[in-house]
Short mmCIF file of the C-alpha atoms (twelve columns), coordinates in Angstrom:
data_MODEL
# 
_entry.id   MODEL 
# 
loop_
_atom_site.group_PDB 
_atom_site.id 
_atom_site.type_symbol 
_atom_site.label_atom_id 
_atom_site.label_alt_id 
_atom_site.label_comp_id 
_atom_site.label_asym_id 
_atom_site.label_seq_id 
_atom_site.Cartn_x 
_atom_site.Cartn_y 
_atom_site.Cartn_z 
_atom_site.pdbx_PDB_model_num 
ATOM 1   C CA . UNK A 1   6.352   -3.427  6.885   1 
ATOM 2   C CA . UNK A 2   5.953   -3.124  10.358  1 
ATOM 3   C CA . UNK A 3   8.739   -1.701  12.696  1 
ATOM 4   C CA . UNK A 4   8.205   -4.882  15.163  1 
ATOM 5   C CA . UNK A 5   8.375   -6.792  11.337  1 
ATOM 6   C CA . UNK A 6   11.779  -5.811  11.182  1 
ATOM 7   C CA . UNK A 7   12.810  -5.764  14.960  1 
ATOM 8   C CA . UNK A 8   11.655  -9.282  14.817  1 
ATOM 9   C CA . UNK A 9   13.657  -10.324 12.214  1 
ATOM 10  C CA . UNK A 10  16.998  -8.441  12.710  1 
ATOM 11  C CA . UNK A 11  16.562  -9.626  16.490  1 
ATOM 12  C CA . UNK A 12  17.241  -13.026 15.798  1 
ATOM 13  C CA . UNK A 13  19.996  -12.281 13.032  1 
ATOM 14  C CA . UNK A 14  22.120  -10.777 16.091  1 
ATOM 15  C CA . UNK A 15  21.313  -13.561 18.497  1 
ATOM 16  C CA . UNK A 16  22.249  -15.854 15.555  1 
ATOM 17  C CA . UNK A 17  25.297  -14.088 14.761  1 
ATOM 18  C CA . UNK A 18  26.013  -13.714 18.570  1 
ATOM 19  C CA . UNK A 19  25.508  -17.506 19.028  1 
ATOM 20  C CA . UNK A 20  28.146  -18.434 15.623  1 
ATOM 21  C CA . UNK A 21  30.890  -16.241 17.377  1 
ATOM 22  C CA . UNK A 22  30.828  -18.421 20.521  1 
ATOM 23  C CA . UNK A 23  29.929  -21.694 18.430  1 
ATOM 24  C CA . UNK A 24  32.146  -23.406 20.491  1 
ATOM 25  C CA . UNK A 25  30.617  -23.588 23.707  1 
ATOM 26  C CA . UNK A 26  27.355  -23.831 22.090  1 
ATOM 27  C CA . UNK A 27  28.437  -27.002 19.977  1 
ATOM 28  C CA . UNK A 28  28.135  -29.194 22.921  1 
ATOM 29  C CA . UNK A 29  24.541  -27.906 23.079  1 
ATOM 30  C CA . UNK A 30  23.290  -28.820 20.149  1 
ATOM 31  C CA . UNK A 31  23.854  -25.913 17.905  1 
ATOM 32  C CA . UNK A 32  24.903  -26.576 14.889  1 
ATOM 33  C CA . UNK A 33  27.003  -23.720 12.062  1 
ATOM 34  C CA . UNK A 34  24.628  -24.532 9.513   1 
ATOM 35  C CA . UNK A 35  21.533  -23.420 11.267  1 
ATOM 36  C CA . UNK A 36  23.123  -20.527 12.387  1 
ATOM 37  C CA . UNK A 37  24.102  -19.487 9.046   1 
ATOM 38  C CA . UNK A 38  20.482  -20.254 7.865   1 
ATOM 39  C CA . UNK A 39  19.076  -18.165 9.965   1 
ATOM 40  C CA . UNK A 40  20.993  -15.574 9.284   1 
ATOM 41  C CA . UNK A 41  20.140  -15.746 5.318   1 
ATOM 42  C CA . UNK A 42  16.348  -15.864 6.428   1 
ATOM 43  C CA . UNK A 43  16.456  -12.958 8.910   1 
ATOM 44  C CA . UNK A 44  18.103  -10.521 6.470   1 
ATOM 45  C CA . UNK A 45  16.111  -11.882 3.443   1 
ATOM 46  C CA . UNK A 46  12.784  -11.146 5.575   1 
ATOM 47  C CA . UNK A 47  14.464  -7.779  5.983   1 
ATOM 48  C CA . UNK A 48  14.957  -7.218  2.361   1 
ATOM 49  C CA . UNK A 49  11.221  -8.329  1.761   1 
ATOM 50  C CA . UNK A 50  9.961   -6.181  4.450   1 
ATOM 51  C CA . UNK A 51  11.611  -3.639  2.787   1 
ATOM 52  C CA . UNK A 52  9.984   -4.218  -0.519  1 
ATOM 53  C CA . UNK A 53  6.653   -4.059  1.109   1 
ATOM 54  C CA . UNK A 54  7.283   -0.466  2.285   1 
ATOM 55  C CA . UNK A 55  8.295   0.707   -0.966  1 
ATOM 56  C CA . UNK A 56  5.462   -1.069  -2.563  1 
ATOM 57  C CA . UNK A 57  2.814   0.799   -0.165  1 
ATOM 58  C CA . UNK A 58  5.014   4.263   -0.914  1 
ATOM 59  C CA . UNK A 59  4.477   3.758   -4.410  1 
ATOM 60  C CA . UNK A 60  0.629   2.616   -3.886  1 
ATOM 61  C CA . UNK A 61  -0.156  5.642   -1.246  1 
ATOM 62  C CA . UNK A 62  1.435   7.778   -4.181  1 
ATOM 63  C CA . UNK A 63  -0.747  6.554   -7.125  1 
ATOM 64  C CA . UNK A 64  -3.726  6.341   -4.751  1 
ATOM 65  C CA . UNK A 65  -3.199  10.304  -4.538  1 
ATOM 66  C CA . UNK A 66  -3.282  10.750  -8.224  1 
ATOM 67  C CA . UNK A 67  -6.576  8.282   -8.593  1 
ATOM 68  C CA . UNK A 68  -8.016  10.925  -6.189  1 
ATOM 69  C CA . UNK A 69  -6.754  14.156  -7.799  1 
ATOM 70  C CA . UNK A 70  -8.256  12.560  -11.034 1 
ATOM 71  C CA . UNK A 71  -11.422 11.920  -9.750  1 
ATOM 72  C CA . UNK A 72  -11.772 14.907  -7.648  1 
ATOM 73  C CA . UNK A 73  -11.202 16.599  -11.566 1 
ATOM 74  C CA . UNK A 74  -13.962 14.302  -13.096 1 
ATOM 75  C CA . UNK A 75  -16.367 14.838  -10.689 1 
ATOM 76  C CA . UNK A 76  -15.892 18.373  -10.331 1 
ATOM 77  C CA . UNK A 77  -16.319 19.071  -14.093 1 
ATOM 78  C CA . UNK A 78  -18.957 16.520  -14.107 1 
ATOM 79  C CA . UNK A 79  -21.210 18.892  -12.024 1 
ATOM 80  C CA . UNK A 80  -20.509 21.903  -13.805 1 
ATOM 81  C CA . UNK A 81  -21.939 19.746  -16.957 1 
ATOM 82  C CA . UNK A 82  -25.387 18.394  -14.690 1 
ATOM 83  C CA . UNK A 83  -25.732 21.985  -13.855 1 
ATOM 84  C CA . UNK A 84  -26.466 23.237  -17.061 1 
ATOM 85  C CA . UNK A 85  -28.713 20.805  -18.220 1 
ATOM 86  C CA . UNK A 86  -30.672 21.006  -14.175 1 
ATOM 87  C CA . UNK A 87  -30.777 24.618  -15.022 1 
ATOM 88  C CA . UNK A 88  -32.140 24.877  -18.651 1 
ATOM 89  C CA . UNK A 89  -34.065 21.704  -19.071 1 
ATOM 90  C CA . UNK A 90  -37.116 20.542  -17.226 1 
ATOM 91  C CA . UNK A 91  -36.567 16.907  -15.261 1 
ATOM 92  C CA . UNK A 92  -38.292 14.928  -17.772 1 
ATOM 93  C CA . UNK A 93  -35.561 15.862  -20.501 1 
ATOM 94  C CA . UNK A 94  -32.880 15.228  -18.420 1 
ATOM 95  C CA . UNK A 95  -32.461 11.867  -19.605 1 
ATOM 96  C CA . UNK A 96  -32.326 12.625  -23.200 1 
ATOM 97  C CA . UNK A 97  -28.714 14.250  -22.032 1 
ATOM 98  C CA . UNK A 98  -27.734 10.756  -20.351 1 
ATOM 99  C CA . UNK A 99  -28.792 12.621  -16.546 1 
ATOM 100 C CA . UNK A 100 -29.895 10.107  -14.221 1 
ATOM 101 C CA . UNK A 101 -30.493 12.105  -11.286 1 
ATOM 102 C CA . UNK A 102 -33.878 12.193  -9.973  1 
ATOM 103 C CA . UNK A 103 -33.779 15.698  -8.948  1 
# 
């Protein structure tokens, strides 16, 4: 996903990571292990996820380029085809060919 995405998410896997090594002093606080240890899982799952997303868009960006190399093909061999029948048949036959255009 997004760099910030990911800078968000390993961000607070260090601060909880920092915070477990010094659990001690922050037990009086309030902070529990469990939490801690919770948001650890979370941060480097949403990682993992973020991950996935950017392999994902890879792997969409890729077959998006094909789609277009296809369709550039199409149309490309699709106006060869229009041009013969513009070129040899008057408008009013067009249609008999399955040509649409107007002009």
């Amino acid at each position: 996903m997004s760099k910030t995405f990911e800078d968000q998410a390993l961000k607070a896997k260090v601060l909880a990571e920092g915070m477990k090594v010094n659990l001690n002093e922050l037990a009086v606080r309030g902070v529990k292990e469990d939490v801690l240890d919770s948001l650890i899982a979370a941060s480097e799952e949403v990682i993992k996820m973020s991950q996935e997303v950017d392999r994902l868009r890879m792997e969409a960006s890729e077959k998006l380029h094909e789609a277009n190399v296809a369709l550039s093909d199409v149309k490309e061999r699709y106006n060869e085809l229009r041009m013969i029948i513009k070129n040899n048949y008057p408008l009013e036959q067009w249609h008999r060919f399955g040509l649409m255009d107007k002009r």
